[in-house]
Short mmCIF file of C-alpha atoms in Angstrom, two decimals:
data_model
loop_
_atom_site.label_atom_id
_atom_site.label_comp_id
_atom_site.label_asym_id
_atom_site.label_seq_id
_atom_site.Cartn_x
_atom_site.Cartn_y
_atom_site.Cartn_z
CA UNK T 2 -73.38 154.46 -17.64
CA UNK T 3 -76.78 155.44 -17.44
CA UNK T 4 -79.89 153.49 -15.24
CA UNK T 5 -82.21 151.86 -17.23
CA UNK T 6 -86.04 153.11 -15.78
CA UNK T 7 -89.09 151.18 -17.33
CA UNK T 8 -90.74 154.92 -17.74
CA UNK T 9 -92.22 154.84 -21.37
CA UNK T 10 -94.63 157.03 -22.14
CA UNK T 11 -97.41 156.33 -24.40
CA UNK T 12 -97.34 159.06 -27.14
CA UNK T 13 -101.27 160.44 -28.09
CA UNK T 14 -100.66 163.04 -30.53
CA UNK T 15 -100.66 161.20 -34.02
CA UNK T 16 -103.20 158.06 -34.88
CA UNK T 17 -103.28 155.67 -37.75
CA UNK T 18 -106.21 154.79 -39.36
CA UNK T 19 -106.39 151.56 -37.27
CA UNK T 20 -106.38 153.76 -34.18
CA UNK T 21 -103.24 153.19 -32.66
CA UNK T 22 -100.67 155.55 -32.04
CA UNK T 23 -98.22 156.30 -35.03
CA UNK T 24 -94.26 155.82 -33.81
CA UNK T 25 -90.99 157.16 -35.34
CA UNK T 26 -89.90 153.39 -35.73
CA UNK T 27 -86.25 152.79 -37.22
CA UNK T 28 -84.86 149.03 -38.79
CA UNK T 29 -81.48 148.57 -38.12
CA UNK T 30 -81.18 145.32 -41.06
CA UNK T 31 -83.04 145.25 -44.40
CA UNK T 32 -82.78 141.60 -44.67
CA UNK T 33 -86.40 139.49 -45.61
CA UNK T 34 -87.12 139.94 -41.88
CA UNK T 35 -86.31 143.83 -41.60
CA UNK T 36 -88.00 145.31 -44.84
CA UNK T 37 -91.01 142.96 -44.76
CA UNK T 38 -91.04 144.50 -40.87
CA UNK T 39 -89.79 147.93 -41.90
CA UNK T 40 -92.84 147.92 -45.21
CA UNK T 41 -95.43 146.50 -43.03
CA UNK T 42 -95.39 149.05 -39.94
CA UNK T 43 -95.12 151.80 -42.76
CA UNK T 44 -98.28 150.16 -44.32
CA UNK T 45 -100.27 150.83 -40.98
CA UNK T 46 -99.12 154.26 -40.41
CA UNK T 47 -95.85 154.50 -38.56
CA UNK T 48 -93.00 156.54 -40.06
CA UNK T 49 -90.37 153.96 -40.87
CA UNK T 50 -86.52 154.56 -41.48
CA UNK T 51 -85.05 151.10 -42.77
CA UNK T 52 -80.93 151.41 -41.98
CA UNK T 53 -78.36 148.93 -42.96
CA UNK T 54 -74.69 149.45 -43.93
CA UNK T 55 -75.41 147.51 -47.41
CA UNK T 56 -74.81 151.01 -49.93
CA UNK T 57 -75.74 149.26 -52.75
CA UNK T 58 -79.67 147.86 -50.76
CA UNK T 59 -80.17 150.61 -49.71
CA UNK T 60 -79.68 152.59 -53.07
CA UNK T 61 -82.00 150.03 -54.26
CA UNK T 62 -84.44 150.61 -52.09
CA UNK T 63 -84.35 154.14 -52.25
CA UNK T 64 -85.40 153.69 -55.68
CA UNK T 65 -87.85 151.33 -54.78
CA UNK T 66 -86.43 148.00 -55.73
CA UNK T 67 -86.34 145.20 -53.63
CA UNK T 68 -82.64 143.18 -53.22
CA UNK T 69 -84.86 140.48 -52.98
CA UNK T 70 -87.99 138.46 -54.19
CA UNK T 71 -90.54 138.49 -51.94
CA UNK T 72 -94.56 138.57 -53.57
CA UNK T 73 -96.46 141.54 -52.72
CA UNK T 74 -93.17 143.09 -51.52
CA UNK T 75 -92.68 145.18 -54.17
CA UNK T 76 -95.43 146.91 -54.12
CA UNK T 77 -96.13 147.67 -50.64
CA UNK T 78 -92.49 149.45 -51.03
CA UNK T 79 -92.98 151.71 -53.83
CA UNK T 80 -96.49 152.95 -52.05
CA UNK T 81 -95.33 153.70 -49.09
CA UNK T 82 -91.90 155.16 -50.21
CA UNK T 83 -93.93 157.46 -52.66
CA UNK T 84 -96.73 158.29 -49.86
CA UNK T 85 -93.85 159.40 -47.38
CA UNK T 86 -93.98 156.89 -44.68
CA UNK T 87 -90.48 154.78 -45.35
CA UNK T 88 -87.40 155.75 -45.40
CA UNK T 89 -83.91 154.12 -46.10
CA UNK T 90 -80.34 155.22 -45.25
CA UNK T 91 -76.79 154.23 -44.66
CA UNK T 92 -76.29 157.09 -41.97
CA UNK T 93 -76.71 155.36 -38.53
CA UNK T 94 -77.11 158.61 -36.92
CA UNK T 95 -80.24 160.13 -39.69
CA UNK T 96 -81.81 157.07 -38.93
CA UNK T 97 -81.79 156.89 -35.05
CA UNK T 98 -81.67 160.69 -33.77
CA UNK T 99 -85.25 160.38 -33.98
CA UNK T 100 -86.38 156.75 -33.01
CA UNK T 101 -88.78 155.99 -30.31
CA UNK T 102 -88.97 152.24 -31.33
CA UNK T 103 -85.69 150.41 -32.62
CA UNK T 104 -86.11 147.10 -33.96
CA UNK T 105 -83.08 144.84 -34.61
CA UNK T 106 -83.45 142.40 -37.52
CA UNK T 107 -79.62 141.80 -38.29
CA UNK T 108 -78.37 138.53 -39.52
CA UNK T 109 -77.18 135.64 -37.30
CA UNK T 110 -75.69 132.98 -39.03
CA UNK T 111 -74.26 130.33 -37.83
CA UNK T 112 -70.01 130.00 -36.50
CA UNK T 113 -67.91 127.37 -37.55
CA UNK T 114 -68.54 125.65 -34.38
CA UNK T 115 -72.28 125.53 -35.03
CA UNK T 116 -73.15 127.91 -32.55
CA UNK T 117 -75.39 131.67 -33.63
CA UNK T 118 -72.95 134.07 -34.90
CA UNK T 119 -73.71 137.37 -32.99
CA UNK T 120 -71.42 139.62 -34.44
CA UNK T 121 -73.92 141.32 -36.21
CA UNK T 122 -76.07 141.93 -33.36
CA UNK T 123 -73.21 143.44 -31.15
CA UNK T 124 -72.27 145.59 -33.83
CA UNK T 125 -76.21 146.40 -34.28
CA UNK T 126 -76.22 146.86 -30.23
CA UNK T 127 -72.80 149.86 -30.09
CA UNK T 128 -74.52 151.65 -33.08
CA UNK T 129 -77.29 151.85 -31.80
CA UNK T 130 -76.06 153.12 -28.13
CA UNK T 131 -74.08 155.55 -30.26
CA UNK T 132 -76.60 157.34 -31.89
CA UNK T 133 -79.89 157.23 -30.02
CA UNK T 134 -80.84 160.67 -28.48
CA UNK T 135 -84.83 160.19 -27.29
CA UNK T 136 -85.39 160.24 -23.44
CA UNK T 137 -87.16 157.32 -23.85
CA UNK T 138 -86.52 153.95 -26.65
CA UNK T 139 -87.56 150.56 -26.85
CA UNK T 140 -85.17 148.05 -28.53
CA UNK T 141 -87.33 145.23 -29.84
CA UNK T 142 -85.33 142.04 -31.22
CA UNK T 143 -86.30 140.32 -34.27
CA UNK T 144 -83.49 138.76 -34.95
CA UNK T 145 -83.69 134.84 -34.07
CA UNK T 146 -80.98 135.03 -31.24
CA UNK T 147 -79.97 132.40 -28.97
CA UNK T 148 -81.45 132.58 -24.74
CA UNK T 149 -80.00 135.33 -23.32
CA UNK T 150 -78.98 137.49 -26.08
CA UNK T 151 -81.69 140.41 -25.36
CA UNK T 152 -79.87 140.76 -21.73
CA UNK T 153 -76.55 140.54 -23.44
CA UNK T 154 -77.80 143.80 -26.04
CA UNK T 155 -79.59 145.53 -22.98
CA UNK T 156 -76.33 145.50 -21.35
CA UNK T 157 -74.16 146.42 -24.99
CA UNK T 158 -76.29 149.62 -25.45
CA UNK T 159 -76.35 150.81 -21.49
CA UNK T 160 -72.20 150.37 -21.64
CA UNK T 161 -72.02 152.17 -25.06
CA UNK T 162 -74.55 155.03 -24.56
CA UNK T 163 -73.55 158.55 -25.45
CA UNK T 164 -76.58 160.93 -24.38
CA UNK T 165 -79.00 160.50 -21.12
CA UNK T 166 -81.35 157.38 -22.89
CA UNK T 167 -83.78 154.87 -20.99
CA UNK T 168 -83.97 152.05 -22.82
CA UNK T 169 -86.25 149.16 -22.19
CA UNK T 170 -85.44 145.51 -24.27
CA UNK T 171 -88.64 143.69 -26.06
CA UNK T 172 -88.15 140.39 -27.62
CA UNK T 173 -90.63 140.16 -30.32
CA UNK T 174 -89.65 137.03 -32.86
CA UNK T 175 -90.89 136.61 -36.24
CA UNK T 176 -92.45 133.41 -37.59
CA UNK T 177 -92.92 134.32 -41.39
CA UNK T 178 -92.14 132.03 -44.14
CA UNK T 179 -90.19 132.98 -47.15
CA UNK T 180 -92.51 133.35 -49.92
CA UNK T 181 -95.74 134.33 -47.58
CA UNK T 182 -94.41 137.07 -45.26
CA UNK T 183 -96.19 139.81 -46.57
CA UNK T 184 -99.56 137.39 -45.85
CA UNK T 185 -97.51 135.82 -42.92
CA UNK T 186 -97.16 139.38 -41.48
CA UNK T 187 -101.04 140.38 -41.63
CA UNK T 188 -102.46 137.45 -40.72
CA UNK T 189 -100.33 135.92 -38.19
CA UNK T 190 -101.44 133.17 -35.84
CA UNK T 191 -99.82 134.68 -32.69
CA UNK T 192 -97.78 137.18 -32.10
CA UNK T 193 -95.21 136.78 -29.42
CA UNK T 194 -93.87 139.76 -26.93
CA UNK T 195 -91.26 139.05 -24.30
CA UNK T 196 -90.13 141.91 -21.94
CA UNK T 197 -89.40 142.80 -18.85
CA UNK T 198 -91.13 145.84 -18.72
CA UNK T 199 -94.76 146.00 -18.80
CA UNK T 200 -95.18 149.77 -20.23
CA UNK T 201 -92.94 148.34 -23.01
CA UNK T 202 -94.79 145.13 -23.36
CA UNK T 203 -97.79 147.28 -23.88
CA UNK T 204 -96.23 149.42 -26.64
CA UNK T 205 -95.09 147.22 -28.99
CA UNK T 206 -98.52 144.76 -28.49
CA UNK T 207 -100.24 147.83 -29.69
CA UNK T 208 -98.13 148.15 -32.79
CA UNK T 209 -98.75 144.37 -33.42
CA UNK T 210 -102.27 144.56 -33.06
CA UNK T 211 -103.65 145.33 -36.81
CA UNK T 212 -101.21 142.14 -37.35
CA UNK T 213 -103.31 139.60 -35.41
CA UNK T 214 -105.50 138.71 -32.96
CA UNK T 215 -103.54 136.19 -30.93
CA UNK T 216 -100.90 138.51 -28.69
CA UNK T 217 -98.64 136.43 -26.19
CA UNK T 218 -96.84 138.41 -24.04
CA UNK T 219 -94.41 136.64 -21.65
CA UNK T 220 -91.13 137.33 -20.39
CA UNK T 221 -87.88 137.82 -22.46
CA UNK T 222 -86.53 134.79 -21.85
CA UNK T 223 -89.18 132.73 -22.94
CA UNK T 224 -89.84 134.29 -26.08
CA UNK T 225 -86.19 133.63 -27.29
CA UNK T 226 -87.22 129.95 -26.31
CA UNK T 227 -90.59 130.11 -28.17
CA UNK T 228 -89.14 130.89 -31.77
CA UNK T 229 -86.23 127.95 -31.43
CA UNK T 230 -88.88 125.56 -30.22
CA UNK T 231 -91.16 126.49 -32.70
CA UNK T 232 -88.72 125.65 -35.40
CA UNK T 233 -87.28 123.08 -33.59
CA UNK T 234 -90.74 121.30 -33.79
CA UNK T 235 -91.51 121.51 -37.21
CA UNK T 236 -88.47 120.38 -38.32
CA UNK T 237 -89.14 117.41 -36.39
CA UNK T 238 -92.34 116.72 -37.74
CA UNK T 239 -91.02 117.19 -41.66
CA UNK T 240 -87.54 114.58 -40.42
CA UNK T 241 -90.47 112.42 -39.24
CA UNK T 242 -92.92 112.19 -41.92
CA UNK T 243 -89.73 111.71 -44.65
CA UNK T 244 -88.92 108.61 -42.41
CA UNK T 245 -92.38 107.12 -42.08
CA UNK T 246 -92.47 107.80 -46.32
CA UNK T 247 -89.35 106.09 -46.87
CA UNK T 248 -90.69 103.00 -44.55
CA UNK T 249 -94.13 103.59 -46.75
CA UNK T 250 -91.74 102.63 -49.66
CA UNK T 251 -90.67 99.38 -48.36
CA UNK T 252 -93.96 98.25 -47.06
CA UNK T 253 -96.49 99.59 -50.01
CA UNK T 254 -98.16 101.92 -48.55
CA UNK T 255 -98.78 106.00 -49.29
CA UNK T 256 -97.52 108.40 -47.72
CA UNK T 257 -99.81 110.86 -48.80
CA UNK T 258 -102.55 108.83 -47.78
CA UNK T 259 -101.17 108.16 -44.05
CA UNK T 260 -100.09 111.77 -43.94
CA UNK T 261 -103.82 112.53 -44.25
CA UNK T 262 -104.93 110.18 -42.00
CA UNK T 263 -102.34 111.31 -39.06
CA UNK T 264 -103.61 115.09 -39.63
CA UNK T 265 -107.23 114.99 -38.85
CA UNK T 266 -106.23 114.01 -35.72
CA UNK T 267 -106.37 117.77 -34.19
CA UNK T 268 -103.73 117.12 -31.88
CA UNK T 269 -101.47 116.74 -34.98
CA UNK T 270 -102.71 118.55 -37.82
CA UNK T 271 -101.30 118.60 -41.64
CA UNK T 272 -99.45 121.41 -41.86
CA UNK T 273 -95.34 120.04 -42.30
CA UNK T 274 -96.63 116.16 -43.29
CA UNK T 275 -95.62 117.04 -46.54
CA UNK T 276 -93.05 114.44 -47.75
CA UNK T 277 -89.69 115.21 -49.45
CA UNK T 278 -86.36 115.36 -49.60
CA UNK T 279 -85.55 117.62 -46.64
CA UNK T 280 -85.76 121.16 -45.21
CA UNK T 281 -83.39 123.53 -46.44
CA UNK T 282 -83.19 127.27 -45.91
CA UNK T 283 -81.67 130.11 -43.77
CA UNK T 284 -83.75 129.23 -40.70
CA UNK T 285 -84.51 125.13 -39.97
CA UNK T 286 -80.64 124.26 -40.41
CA UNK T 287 -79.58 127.04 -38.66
CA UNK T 288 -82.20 126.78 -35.34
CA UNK T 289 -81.65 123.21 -35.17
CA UNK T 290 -78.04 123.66 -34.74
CA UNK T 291 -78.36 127.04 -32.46
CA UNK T 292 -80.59 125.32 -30.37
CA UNK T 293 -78.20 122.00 -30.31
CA UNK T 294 -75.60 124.41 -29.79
CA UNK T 295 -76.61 126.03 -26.68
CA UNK T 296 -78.39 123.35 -25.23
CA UNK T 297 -74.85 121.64 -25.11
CA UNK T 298 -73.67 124.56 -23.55
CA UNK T 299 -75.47 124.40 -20.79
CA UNK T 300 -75.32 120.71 -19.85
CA UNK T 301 -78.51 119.28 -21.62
CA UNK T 302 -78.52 116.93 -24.61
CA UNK T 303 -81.02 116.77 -27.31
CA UNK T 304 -81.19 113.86 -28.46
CA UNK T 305 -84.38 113.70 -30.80
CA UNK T 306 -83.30 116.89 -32.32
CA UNK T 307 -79.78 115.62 -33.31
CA UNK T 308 -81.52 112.98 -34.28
CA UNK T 309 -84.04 115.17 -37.02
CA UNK T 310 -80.53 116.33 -37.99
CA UNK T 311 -79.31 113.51 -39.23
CA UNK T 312 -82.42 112.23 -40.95
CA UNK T 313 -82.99 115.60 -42.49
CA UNK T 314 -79.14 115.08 -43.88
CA UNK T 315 -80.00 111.66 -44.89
CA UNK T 316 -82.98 112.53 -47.23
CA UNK T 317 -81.08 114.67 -49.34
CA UNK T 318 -79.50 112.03 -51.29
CA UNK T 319 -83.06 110.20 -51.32
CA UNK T 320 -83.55 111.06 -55.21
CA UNK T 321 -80.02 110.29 -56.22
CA UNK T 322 -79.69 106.92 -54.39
CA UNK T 323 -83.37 105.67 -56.88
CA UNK T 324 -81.18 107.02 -59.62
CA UNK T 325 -78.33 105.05 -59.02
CA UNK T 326 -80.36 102.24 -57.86
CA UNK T 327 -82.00 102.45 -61.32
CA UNK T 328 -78.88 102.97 -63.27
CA UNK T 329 -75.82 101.78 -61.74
CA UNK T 330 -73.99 104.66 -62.36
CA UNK T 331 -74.53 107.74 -62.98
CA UNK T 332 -71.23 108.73 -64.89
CA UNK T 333 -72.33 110.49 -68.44
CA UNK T 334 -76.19 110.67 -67.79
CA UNK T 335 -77.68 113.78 -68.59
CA UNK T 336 -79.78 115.14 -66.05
CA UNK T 337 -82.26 118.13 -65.48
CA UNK T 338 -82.90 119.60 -62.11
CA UNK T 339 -85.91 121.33 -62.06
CA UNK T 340 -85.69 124.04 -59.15
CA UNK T 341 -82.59 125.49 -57.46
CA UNK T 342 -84.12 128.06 -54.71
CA UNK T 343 -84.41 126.18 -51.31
CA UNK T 344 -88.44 126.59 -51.75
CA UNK T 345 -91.04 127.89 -54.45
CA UNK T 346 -91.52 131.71 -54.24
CA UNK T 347 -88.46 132.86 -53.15
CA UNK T 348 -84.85 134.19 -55.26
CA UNK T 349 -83.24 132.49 -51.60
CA UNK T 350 -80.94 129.66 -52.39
CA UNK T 351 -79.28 129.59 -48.59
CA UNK T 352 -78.76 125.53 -47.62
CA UNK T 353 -80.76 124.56 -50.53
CA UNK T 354 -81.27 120.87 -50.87
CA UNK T 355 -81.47 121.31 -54.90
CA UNK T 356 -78.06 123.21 -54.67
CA UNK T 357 -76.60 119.91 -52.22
CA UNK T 358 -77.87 117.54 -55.33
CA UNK T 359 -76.73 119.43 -58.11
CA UNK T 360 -73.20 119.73 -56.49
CA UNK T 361 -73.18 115.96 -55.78
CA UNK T 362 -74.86 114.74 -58.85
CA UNK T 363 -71.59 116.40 -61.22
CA UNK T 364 -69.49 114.89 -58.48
CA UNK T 365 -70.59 111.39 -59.54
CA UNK T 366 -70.11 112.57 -62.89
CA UNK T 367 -73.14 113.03 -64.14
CA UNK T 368 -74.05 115.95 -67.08
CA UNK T 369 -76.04 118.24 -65.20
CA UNK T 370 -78.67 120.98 -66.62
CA UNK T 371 -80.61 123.05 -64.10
CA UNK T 372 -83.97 125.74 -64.32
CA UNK T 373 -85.51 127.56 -62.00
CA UNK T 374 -87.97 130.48 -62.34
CA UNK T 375 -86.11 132.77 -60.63
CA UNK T 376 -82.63 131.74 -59.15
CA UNK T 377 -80.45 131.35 -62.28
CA UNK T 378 -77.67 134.10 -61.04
CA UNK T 379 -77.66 133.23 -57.41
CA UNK T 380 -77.42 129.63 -57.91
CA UNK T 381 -74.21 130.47 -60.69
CA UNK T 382 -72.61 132.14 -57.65
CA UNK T 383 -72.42 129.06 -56.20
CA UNK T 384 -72.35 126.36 -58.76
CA UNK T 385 -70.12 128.49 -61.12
CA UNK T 386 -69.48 126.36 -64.29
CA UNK T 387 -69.92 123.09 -62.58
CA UNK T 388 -73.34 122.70 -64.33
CA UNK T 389 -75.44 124.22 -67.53
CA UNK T 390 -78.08 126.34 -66.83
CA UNK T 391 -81.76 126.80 -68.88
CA UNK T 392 -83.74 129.30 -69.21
CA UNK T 393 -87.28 126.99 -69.73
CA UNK T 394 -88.64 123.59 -68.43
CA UNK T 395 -88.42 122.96 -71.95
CA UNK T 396 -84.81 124.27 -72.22
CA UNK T 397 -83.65 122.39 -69.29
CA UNK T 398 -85.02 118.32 -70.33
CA UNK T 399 -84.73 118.39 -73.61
CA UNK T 400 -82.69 115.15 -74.86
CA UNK T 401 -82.11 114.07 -71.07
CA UNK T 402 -82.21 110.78 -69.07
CA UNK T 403 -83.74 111.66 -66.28
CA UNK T 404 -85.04 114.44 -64.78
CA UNK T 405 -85.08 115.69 -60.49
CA UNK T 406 -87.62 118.01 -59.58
CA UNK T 407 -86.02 119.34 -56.50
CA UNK T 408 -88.67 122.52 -56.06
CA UNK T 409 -91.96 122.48 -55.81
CA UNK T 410 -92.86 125.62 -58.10
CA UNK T 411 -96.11 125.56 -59.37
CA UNK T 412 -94.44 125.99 -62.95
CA UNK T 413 -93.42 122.50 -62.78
CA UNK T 414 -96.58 121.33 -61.44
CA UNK T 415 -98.98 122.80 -64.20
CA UNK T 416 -96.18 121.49 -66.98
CA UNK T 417 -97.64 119.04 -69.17
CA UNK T 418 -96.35 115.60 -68.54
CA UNK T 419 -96.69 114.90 -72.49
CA UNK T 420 -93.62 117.12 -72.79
CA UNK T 421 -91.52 114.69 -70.53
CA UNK T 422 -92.33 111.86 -73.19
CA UNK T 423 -91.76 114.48 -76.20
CA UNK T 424 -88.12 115.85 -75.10
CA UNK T 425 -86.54 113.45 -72.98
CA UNK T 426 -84.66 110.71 -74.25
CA UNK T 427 -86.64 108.42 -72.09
CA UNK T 428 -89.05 109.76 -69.99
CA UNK T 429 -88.14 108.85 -66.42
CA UNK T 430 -88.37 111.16 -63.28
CA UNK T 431 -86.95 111.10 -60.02
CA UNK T 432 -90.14 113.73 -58.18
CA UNK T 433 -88.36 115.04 -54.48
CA UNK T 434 -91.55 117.20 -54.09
CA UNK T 435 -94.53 114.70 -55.26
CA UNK T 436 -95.48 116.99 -57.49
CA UNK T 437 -98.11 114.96 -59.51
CA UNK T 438 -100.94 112.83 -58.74
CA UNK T 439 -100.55 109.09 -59.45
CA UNK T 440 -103.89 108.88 -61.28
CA UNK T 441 -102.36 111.64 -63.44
CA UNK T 442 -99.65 110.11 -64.07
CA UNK T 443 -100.56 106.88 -64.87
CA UNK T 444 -101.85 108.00 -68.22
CA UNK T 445 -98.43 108.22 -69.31
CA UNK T 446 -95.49 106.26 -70.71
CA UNK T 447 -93.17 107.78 -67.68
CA UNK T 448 -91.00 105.89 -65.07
CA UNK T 449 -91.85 108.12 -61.87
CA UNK T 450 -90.52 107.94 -58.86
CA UNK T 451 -91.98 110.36 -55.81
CA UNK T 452 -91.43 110.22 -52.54
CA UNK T 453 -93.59 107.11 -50.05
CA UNK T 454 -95.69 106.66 -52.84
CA UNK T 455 -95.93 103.46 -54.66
CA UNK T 456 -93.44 103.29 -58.10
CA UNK T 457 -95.07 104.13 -61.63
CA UNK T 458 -94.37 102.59 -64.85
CA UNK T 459 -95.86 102.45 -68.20
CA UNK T 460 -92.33 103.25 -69.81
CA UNK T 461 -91.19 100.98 -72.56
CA UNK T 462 -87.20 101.71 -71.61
CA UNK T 463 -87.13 100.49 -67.62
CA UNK T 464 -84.04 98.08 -68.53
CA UNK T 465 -82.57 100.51 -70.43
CA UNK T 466 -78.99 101.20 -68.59
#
C-alpha cells in the first residue's frame, strides 16, 4: 500500500486556446454523463481517452456515432475524433498508462432495497488502481454517489494499486439535463469542486473554468451532499406545484397563472413550476430514493421528501383517472399516447411516466397506439407487443377516442389541433404536459383536459360513453 501525498504538480508545457493547461484526461464510463464530459474537455483542448467495457459503444464511437441522442452531441464527436483530441477504447490499460486526470462517470442505479448500487464504481475504483502508472493522478467523481463514496474509492484504489501512484480524490458532480448538456456543460450556473486537497482543488477548477464562471470549491463531503440536495429540491418543487394544480382544479383557478405569480417572487423563481404528471427519468427517482436511503441509514428521517415521493407516484395516474372519470371504463377504447421518452429531446425512456401509463392503460384494457419522435425501439424493449406503435402524430390518432400527450415534444405542440377534429373519432384529449394555450384551443370543437387549468369544451360528443 502506497501513502497518498497531496503533491500535484501543475503541468506548463502544453496550453489550449483558452489558456489553461492541456491534460492527458481519461473517462472511465461513456454514459450521457461521461461522453458529454469526455467531448466537452476534448472541445477545449485536452487529449481525451473515453473507456468503457461496452464493445459494441465503443465501436460506435470509434466511428463516430453516438449510442445515444443527445443535440449537438454528434457533432462535437466527429470533430474532435477527426481533429485528434478523443479517443475511445475497451483496453483499461491503453486508456490509463497515460492519465494525469481520471474521471469516473460509471452508472449507479439503484438496489432492490432502494439504496445506490455501487458496483460499478468499485469495479471502476480496482481498474483503475490496476492500471494507472503516472507519479501523480487525480480521480475526480462524476458519478452521483451517495456521502462517503469518494473516501470509500480513495481507499479502493490505494488497496488495489500496482505501481508507486499518489492519488488525490476530487468530487466534481454534474448538474446537466438530458436534452441540454452540451449547452448545460458550457454554460453552467456553478460548478461544484469538493476535495481534500487544495493543489487538486486547483487543477480540476482550472479545467472547469472555460465551463463557467461560478466555481464552488468545498470539501468532498459536501459536494456529494450538494448534487442530492439539489435534486432533492427540485423534485420537491415539481411534487408541489402538481399538488397546488390539482387543488387549482377543484377550486377554478390556473395553475399556470399562480405558477407565474409564485415565480416573480425571486426567492422562488419559475424554473420547475411547470405542471404535469410527474418527474420521471434516470436521476429524480433515483436521488430521491438514494438520498431517502441513506438518510435512513444514518438515523434521520425525511419526511417531506418521502412525502414528494408519494405525490410524484400519485400524479402519474392523473390523466387516466379524467379518462375514466369521463368514460367509466376504459375497456375497448382506443387510445393514442403521444410521447414515450421520459422528456422531449432525449432517445432515454428510464422511469418514464408515458411508459408507467401505457403499461397501465392496456392493463385496464384499453387499445393502445403510441408515437414518439425518437423512442419507437427502446420503448418496444419494454412494452414488447403489449401496444401498437406509429410512426406519425397522424399515424398514431387516427380513428381514436382519446388521445394522452404524455411528452412535451415540440412536434406535438406545433401540430395543428384541426387534425384532432379530422382523425379522431371524437376529438377529446387528456394534455399531461399543457401543451396548448386555452385561447387556442377554444377555437375548436375538442374536449381538453390539461393539467390545473380550467376544463374545455366545444365538443358536440361529451355524453358520448
Amino acid at each position: 500500500m502506497f501513502i497518498i501525498k497531496c503533491t500535484i504538480v501543475i503541468y506548463k508545457e502544453n496550453t489550449t486556446m483558452r489558456g489553461i493547461n492541456m491534460k492527458n484526461i481519461t473517462i472511465v464510463g461513456t454514459g450521457h454523463v461521461g461522453l458529454v464530459t469526455g467531448v466537452t474537455l476534448a472541445e477545449i483542448g485536452h487529449q481525451v481517452v473515453c473507456y468503457d467495457i461496452n464493445e459494441n459503444d465503443i465501436a460506435l464511437m470509434k466511428a463516430g456515432i453516438s449510442p445515444f441522442y443527445e443535440p449537438e452531441l454528434a457533432d462535437l464527436l466527429k470533430k474532435n475524433l477527426n481533429n485528434g483530441q478523443l479517443f475511445f477504447t475497451s483496453d483499461p490499460k491503453l486508456a490509463l498508462v497515460d492519465a494525469e486526470i481520471i474521471y469516473i462517470a460509471v452508472g449507479t442505479p439503484t438496489a432492490e432495497n432502494g439504496s445506490v448500487d455501487l458496483s460499478n464504481i468499485k469495479e471502476a475504483a480496482k481498474t483503475i488502481a490496476e492500471n494507472i502508472t503516472k507519479q501523480e493522478v487525480i480521480i475526480v467523481t462524476k458519478s452521483t454517489v451517495p456521502v462517503g463514496t469518494n473516501k470509500l474509492i480513495e481507499q479502493l484504489i490505494v488497496t488495489n494499486l500496482t505501481n508507486e501512484v499518489n492519488i488525490n480524490i476530487v468530487s466534481n458532480p454534474e448538474f446537466l439535463r438530458e436534452g441540454s448538456a452540451i449547452y448545460d456543460t458550457f454554460s453552467a450556473d456553478r460548478i461544484v469542486i469538493g476535495s481534500d486537497c487544495e493543489k487538486a482543488a486547483s487543477i480540476i477548477e482550472e479545467i472547469n473554468k472555460p465551463f463557467g464562471e461560478t466555481i464552488f470549491i468545498t470539501d468532498l463531503l459536501s459536494a456529494e451532499m450538494i448534487k442530492y440536495s439539489s435534486n432533492a429540491f427540485l423534485a420537491t418543487k415539481i411534487s408541489f406545484i402538481n399538488e397546488i394544480a390539482n387543488l387549482c382544479e377543484k377550486v377554478g383557478a390556473n395553475i399556470e397563472e399562480v405558477a407565474h405569480g409564485m415565480g416573480l417572487d425571486f426567492r422562488i423563481g419559475t424554473p420547475f413550476l411547470k405542471a404535469g404528471i410527474g418527474f420521471g427519468g434516470s436521476c429524480f427517482p433515483k436521488d430521491t430514493r438514494g438520498l431517502i436511503q441513506q438518510a435512513t441509514e444514518a438515523g434521520q428521517s425525511l419526511e417531506i421528501l418521502e412525502a414528494v415521493i408519494k405525490v410524484n407516484k400519485q400524479q402519474k395516474y392523473l390523466l387516466m383517472n379524467k379518462a375514466k372519470q369521463r368514460f367509466g371504463n376504459l375497456k375497448d377504447k382506443k387510445i393514442a399516447i403521444l410521447g414515450l421518452a421520459f422528456k422531449p429531446n432525449t432517445n432515454d425512456v428510464r422511469e418514464s411516466i408515458a411508459i408507467d401509463i401505457a403499461s397501465e392503460l392496456t392493463m385496464q384494457g384499453a387499445l393502445v397506439t403510441a408515437y414518439d419522435p425518437l423512442v419507437l425501439e427502446e420503448a418496444k424493449q419494454i412494452l414488447g407487443e403489449k401496444i401498437q406503435y406509429a410512426l406519425s402524430i397522424e399515424e398514431a390518432i387516427t380513428n381514436t377516442d382519446m388521445v394522452f400527450i404524455a411528452t412535451d415534444w415540440d412536434e406535438f405542440k406545433d401540430f395543428p389541433l384541426e387534425k384532432y377534429e379530422m382523425l379522431m373519432n371524437h376529438p377529446i384529449i387528456f394534455d399531461g404536459k399543457n401543451s396548448y394555450s386555452l385561447d387556442e384551443i377554444s377555437e375548436y370543437n375538442i374536449e381538453y383536459y390539461s393539467v390545473g387549468r380550467p376544463f374545455h369544451n366545444k365538443s358536440n360528443f361529451y355524453n358520448l360513453k
